[in-house]
Short mmCIF file of C-alpha atoms in Angstrom, two decimals:
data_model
loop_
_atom_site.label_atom_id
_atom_site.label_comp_id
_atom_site.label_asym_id
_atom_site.label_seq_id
_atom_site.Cartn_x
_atom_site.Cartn_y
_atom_site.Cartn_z
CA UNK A 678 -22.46 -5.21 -9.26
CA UNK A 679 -21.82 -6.84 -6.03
CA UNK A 680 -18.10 -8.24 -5.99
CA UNK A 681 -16.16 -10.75 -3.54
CA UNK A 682 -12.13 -11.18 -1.79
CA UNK A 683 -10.86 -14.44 -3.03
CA UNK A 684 -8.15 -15.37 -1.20
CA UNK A 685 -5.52 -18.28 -1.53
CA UNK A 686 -2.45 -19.29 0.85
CA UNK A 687 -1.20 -17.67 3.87
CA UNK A 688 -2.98 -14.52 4.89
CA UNK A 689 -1.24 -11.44 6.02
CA UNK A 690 -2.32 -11.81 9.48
CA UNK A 691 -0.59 -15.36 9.65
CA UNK A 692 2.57 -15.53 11.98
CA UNK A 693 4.62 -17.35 9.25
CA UNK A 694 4.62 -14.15 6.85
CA UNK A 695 5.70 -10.71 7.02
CA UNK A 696 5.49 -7.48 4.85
CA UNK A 697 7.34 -4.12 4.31
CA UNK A 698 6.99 -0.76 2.45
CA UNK A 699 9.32 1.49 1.49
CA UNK A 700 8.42 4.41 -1.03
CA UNK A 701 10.29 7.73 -2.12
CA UNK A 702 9.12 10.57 -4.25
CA UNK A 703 11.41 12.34 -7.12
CA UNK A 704 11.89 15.54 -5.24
CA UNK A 705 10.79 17.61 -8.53
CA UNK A 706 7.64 15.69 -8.95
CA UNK A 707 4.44 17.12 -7.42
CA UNK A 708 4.06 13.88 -5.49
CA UNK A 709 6.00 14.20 -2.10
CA UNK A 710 9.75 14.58 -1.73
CA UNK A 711 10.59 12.71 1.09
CA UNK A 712 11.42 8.69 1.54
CA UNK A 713 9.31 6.81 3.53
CA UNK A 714 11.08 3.31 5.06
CA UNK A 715 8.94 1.15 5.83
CA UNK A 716 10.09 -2.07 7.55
CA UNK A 717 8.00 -4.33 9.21
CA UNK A 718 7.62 -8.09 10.67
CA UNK A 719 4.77 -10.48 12.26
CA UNK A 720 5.92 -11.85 15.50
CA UNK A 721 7.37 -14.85 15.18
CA UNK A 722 9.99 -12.89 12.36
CA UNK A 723 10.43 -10.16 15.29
CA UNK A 724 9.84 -6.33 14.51
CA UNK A 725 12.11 -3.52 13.05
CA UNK A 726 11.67 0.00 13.55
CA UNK A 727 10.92 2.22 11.14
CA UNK A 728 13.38 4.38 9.67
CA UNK A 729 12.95 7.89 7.54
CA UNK A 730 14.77 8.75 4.43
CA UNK A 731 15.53 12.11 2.74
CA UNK A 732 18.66 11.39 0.67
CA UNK A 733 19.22 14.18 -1.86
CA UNK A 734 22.21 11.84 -3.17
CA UNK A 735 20.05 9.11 -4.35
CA UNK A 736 20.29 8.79 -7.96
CA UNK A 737 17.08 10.78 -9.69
CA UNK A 738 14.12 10.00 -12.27
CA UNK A 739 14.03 11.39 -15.69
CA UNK A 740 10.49 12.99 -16.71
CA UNK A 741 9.99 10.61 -19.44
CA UNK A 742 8.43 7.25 -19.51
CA UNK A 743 7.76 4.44 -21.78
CA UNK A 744 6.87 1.44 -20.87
CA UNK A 745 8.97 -2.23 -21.67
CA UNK A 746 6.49 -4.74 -22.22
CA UNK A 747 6.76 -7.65 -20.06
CA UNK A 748 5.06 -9.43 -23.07
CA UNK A 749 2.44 -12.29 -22.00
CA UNK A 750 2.23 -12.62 -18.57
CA UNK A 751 1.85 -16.37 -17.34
CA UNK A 752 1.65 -17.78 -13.60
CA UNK A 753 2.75 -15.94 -10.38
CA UNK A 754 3.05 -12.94 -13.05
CA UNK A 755 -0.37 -13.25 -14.46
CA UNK A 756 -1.79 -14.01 -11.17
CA UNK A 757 -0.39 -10.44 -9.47
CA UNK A 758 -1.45 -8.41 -12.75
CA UNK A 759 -5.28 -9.79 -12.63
CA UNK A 760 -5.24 -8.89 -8.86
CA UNK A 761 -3.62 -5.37 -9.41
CA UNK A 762 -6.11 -5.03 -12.41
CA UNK A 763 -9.40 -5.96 -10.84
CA UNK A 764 -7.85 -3.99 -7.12
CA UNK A 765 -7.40 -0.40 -9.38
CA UNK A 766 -10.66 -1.21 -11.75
CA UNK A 767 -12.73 -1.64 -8.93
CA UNK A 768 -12.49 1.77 -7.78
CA UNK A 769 -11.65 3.62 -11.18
CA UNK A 770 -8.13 4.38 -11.10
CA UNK A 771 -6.21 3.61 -14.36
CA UNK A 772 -4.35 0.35 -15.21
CA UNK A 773 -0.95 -0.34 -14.11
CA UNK A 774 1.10 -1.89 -16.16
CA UNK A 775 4.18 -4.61 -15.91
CA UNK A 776 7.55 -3.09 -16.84
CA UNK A 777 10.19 -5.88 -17.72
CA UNK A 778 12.72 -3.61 -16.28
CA UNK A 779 11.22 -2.89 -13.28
CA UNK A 780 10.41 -6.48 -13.47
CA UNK A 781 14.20 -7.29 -13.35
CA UNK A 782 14.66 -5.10 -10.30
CA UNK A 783 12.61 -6.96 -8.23
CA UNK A 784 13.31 -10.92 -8.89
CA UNK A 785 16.71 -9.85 -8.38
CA UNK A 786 15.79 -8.03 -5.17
CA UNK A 787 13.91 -11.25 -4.34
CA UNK A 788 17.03 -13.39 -5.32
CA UNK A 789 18.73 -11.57 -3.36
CA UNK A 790 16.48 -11.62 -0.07
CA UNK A 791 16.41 -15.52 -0.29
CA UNK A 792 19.92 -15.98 -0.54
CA UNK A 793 20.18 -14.26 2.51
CA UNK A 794 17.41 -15.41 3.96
CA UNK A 795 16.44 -12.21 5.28
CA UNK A 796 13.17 -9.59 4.58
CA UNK A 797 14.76 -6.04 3.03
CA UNK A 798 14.60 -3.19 0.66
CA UNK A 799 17.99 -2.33 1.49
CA UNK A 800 20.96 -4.58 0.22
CA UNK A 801 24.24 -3.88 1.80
CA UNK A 802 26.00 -7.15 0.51
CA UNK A 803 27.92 -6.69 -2.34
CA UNK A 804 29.87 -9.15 -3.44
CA UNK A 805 26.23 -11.30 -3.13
CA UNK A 806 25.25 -12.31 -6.82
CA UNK A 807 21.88 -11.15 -7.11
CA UNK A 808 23.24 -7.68 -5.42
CA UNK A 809 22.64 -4.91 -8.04
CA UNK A 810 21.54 -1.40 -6.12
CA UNK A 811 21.28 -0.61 -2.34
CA UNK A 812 17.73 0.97 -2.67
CA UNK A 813 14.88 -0.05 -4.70
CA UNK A 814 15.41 2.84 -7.05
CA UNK A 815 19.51 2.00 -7.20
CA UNK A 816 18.21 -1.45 -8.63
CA UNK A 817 15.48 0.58 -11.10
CA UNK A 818 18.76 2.28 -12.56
CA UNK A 819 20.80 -1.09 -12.96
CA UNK A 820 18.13 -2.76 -14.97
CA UNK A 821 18.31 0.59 -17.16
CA UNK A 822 14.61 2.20 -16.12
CA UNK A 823 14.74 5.88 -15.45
CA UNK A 824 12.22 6.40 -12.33
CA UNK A 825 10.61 9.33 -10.90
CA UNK A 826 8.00 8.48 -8.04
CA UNK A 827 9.69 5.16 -6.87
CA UNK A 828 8.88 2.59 -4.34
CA UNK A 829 8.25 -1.18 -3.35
CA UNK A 830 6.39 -3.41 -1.63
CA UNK A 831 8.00 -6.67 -0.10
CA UNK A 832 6.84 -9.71 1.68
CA UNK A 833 8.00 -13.18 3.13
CA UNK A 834 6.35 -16.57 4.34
CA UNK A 835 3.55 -16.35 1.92
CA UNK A 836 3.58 -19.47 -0.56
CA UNK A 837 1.97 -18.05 -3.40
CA UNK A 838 1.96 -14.64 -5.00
CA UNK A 839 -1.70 -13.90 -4.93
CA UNK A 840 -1.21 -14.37 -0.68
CA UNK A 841 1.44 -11.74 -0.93
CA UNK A 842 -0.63 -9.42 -2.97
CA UNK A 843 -3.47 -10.21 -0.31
CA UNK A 844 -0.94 -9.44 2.10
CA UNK A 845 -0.36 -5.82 0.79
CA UNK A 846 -4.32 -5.46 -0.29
CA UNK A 847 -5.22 -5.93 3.48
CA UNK A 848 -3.57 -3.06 5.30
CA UNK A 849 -3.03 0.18 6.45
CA UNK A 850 0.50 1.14 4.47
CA UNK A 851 1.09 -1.16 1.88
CA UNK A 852 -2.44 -0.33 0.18
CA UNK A 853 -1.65 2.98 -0.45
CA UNK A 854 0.77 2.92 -3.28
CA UNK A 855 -1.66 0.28 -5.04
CA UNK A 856 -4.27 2.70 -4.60
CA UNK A 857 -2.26 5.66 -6.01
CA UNK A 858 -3.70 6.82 -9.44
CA UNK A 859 -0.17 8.00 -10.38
CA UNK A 860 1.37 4.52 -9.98
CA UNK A 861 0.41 2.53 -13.30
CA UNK A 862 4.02 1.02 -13.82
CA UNK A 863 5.21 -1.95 -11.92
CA UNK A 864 7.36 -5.31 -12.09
CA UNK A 865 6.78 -8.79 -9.61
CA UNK A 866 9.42 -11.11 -8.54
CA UNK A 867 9.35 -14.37 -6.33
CA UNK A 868 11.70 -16.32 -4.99
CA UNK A 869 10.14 -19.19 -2.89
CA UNK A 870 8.85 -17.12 0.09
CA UNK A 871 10.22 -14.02 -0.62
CA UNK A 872 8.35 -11.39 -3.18
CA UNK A 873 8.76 -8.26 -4.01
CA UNK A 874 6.62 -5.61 -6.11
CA UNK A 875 8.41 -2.31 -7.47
CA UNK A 876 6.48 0.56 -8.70
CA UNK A 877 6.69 3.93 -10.15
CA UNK A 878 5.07 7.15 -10.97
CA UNK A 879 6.32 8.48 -13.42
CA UNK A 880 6.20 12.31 -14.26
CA UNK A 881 4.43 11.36 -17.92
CA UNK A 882 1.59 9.98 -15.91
CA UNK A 883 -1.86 11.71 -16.24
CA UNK A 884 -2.65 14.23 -13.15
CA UNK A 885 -5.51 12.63 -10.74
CA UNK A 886 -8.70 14.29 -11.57
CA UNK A 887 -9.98 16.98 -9.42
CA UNK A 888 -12.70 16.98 -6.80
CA UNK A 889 -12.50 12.58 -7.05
CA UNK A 890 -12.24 10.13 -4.07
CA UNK A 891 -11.47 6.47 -4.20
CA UNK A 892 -12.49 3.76 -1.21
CA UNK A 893 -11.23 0.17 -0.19
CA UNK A 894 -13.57 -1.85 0.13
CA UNK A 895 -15.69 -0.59 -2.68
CA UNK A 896 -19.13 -0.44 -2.13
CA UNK A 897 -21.28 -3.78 -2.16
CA UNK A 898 -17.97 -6.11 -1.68
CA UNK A 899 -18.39 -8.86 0.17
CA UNK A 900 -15.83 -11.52 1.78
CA UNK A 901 -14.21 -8.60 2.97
CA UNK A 902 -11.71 -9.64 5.97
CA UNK A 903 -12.71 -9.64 10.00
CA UNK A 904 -9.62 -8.33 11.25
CA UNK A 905 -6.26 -6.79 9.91
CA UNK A 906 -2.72 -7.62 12.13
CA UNK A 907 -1.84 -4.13 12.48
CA UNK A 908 1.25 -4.51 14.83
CA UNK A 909 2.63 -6.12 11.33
CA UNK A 910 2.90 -2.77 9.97
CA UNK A 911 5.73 0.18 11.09
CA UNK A 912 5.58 2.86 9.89
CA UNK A 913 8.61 6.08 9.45
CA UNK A 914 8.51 6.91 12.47
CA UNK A 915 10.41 3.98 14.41
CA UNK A 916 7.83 2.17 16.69
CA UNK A 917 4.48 3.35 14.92
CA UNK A 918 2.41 0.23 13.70
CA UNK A 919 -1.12 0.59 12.19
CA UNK A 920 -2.93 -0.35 15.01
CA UNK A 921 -6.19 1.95 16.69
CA UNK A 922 -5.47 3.56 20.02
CA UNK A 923 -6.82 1.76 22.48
CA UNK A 924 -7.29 -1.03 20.34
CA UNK A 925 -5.01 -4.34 20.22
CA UNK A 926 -3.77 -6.61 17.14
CA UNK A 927 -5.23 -8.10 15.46
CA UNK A 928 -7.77 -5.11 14.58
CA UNK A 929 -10.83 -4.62 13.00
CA UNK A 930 -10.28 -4.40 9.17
CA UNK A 931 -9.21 -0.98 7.37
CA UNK A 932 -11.41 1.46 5.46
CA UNK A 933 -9.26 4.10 3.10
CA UNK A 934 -9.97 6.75 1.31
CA UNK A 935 -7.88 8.49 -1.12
CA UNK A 936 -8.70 12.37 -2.28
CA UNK A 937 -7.34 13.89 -5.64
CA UNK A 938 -6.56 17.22 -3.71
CA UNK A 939 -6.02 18.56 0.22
CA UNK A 940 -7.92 16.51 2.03
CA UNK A 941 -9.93 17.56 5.04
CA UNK A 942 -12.06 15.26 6.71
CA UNK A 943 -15.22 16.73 8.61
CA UNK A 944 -17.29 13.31 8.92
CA UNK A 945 -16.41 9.47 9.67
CA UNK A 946 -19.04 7.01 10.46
CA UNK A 947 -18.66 3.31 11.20
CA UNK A 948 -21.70 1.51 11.67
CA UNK A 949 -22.37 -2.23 11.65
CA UNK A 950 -26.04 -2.37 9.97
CA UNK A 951 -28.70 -2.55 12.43
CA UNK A 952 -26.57 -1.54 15.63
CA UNK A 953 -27.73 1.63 17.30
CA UNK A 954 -24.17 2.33 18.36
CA UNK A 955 -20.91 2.77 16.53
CA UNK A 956 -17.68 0.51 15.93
CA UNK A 957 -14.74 1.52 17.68
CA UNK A 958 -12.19 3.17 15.51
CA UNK A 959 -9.16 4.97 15.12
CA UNK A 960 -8.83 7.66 12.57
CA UNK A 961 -5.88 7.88 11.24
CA UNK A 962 -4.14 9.83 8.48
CA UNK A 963 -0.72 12.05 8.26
CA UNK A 964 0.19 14.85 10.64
CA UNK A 965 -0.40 17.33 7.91
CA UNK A 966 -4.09 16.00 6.94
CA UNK A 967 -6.97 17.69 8.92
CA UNK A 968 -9.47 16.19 11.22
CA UNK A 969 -12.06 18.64 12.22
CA UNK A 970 -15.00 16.96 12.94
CA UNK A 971 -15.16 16.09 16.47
CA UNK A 972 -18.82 14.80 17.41
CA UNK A 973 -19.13 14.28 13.00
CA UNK A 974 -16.73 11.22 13.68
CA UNK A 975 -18.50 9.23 16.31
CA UNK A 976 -16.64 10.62 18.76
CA UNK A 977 -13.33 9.36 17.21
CA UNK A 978 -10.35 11.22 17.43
CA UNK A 979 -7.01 11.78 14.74
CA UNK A 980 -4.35 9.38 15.53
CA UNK A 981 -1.13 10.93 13.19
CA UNK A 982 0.39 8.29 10.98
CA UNK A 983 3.85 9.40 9.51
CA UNK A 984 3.72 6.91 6.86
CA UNK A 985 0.32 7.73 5.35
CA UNK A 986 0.58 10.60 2.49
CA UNK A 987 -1.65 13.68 3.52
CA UNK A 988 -4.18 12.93 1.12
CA UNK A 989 -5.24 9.15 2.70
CA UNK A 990 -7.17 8.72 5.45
CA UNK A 991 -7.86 5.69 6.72
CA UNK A 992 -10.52 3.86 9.55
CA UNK A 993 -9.33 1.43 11.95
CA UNK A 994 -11.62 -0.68 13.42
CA UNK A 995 -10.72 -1.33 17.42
CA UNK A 996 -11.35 -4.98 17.69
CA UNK A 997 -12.11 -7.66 14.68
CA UNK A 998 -15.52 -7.45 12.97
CA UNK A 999 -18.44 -9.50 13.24
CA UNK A 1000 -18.19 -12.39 10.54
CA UNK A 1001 -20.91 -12.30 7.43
CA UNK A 1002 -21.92 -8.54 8.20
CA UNK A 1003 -22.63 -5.59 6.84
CA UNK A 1004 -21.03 -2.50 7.71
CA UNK A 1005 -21.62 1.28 6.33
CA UNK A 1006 -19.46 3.60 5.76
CA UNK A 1007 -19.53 7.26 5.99
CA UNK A 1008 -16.91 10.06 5.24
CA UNK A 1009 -17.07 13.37 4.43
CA UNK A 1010 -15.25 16.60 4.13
CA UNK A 1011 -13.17 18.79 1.53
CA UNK A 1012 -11.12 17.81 -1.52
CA UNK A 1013 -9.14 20.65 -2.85
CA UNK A 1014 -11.57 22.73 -0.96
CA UNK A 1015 -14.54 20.89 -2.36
CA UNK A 1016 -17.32 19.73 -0.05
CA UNK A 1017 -18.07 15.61 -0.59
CA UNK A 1018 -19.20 12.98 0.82
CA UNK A 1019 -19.17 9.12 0.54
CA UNK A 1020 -21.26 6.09 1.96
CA UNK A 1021 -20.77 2.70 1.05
CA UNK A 1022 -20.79 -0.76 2.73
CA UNK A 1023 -19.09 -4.03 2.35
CA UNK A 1024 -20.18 -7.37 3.77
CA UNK A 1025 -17.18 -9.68 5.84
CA UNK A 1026 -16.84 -13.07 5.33
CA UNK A 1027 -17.40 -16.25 7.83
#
């Protein structure tokens, strides 16, 4: 079945919004143990540099989980859980699911960035009334949710929440959590132009199964985005964005893949149907995530991304892409040691 992008409000490639990631791992969980900060602005809200974490003082998850029912979701929180639910069913990873605690933590967070009319993860102010944790995971513990794989997602100068989901859906860094199969618990808040999405992964959740790959955009989806603002993104390392080498923003739109196991990545094709020659891209996936496949990658070469996990890889198109075309996708390699190999396509819009 051939599916579509709807989108609504301001895209994440307007120069009114911004977005930022930030993301840390329960250091006994068999996710990863370090904190990646991820802050990030468009231009006209100016740029800050990334900035790693590794704090062994922050305060840590519990290895049970049960979710609080946010009960019937309605408006901007209905319209983020049928986005997050048709985003993870399209590819086969497992529902997430709204936590009224983890709910709590992040319309306060989102209180709290409006009153100062600032974009954040990190409140310092606090005598401020909505202040109630430094860190996403701090606030987690206020609102009496026991975390283990914690992170969030925030954005500003998108009117509605399905923009700011569109926002996160259509990038490099902030798709990756969304596309975890780990992360099914996670709470919404808005405050005017300010939102903000927590998640977790908690230790209860089901292992990924082995030998499996998901890709954004699934195969036959069309209305897919041109281009992508990657000089929006940072990423840990202070002054990385998401853009290609050699390429400029805004770039072509991304292509991810996510592996169950160590991923090493032997093939990647882009090809707009019916050109003899290849797109343009950048491959780019974490410092620890192999590329060995020279001439099997259109010539395309591994540009090291501190803030992807080791087992994403993702495609960045140099320039923007044509408008209503279709474009295959090839990539192939090991996962867990296991030889496989994907090829889809997805059609962009006008």
């Amino acid at each position: 079945m051939k599916t579509s992008i709807q989108t609504s409000g301001a895209s994440h490639d307007s120069l009114s919004s911004a977005s930022s990631l930030v993301s840390r791992r329960h250091r006994g969980s068999v996710l990863a143990a370090q904190a990646a900060l991820v802050l990030s602005a468009l231009a006209l809200s100016g740029c800050q540099a990334g900035v790693d974490s590794d704090d062994d003082e922050d305060t840590e998850g519990t290895a049970q989980w049960a979710v609080t029912s946010c009960g019937t979701l309605s408006g901007d929180d209905a319209t983020v859980n049928t986005k997050l639910s048709g985003f993870r069913s399209s590819m086969g990873l497992p529902a997430a699911q709204c936590d009224n605690k983890v709910r709590a933590a992040a319309r306060a967070h989102s209180n709290y960035q409006n009153s100062k009319n600032l974009m954040t993860h990190q409140e310092t102010d606090t005598s401020n009334q909505y202040y109630t944790g430094q860190w996403p995971w701090d606030r987690m513990v206020h609102q009496g949710y026991s975390w283990w794989g914690a992170g969030e997602n925030v954005s500003s100068g998108q009117s509605t929440a399905g923009a700011a989901f569109n926002t996160w859906r259509d990038s490099v860094f902030h798709r990756v959590p969304l596309m975890d199969y780990k992360t099914i618990v996670y709470g919404y808040g808005k405050t005017n132009t300010k939102h903000t999405m927590d998640f977790d992964a908690p230790s209860s959740a089901a292992a990924p199964p082995a030998n499996k790959q998901w890709f954004y955009p699934t195969n036959g989806l069309t209305g897919v985005p041109k281009s992508f603002a990657c000089a929006s993104e940072g990423g840990s390392v202070a002054g990385e964005n998401a853009c290609p080498a050699g390429g400029a923003s805004p770039s072509g739109y991304p292509v991810s893949l996510v592996t169950s196991g160590t991923l090493v990545v032997k093939k990647a094709l882009f090809r707009k149907s019916g050109a003899a020659s290849s797109v343009p891209f950048s491959i780019e996936a974490s410092s620890n995530t192999s590329v060995t496949c020279a001439n099997g990658c259109d010539g395309q070469t591994k540009l090291s991304k501190g803030s992807l996990p080791e087992k994403v890889v993702v495609l960045v198109p140099k320039s923007a892409l044509s408008a209503t075309s279709t474009y295959n996708i090839t990539i192939a390699g090991t996962d867990g040691g296991t030889a496989f190999t994907k090829t889809f396509s997805f059609t962009t819009g006008s």
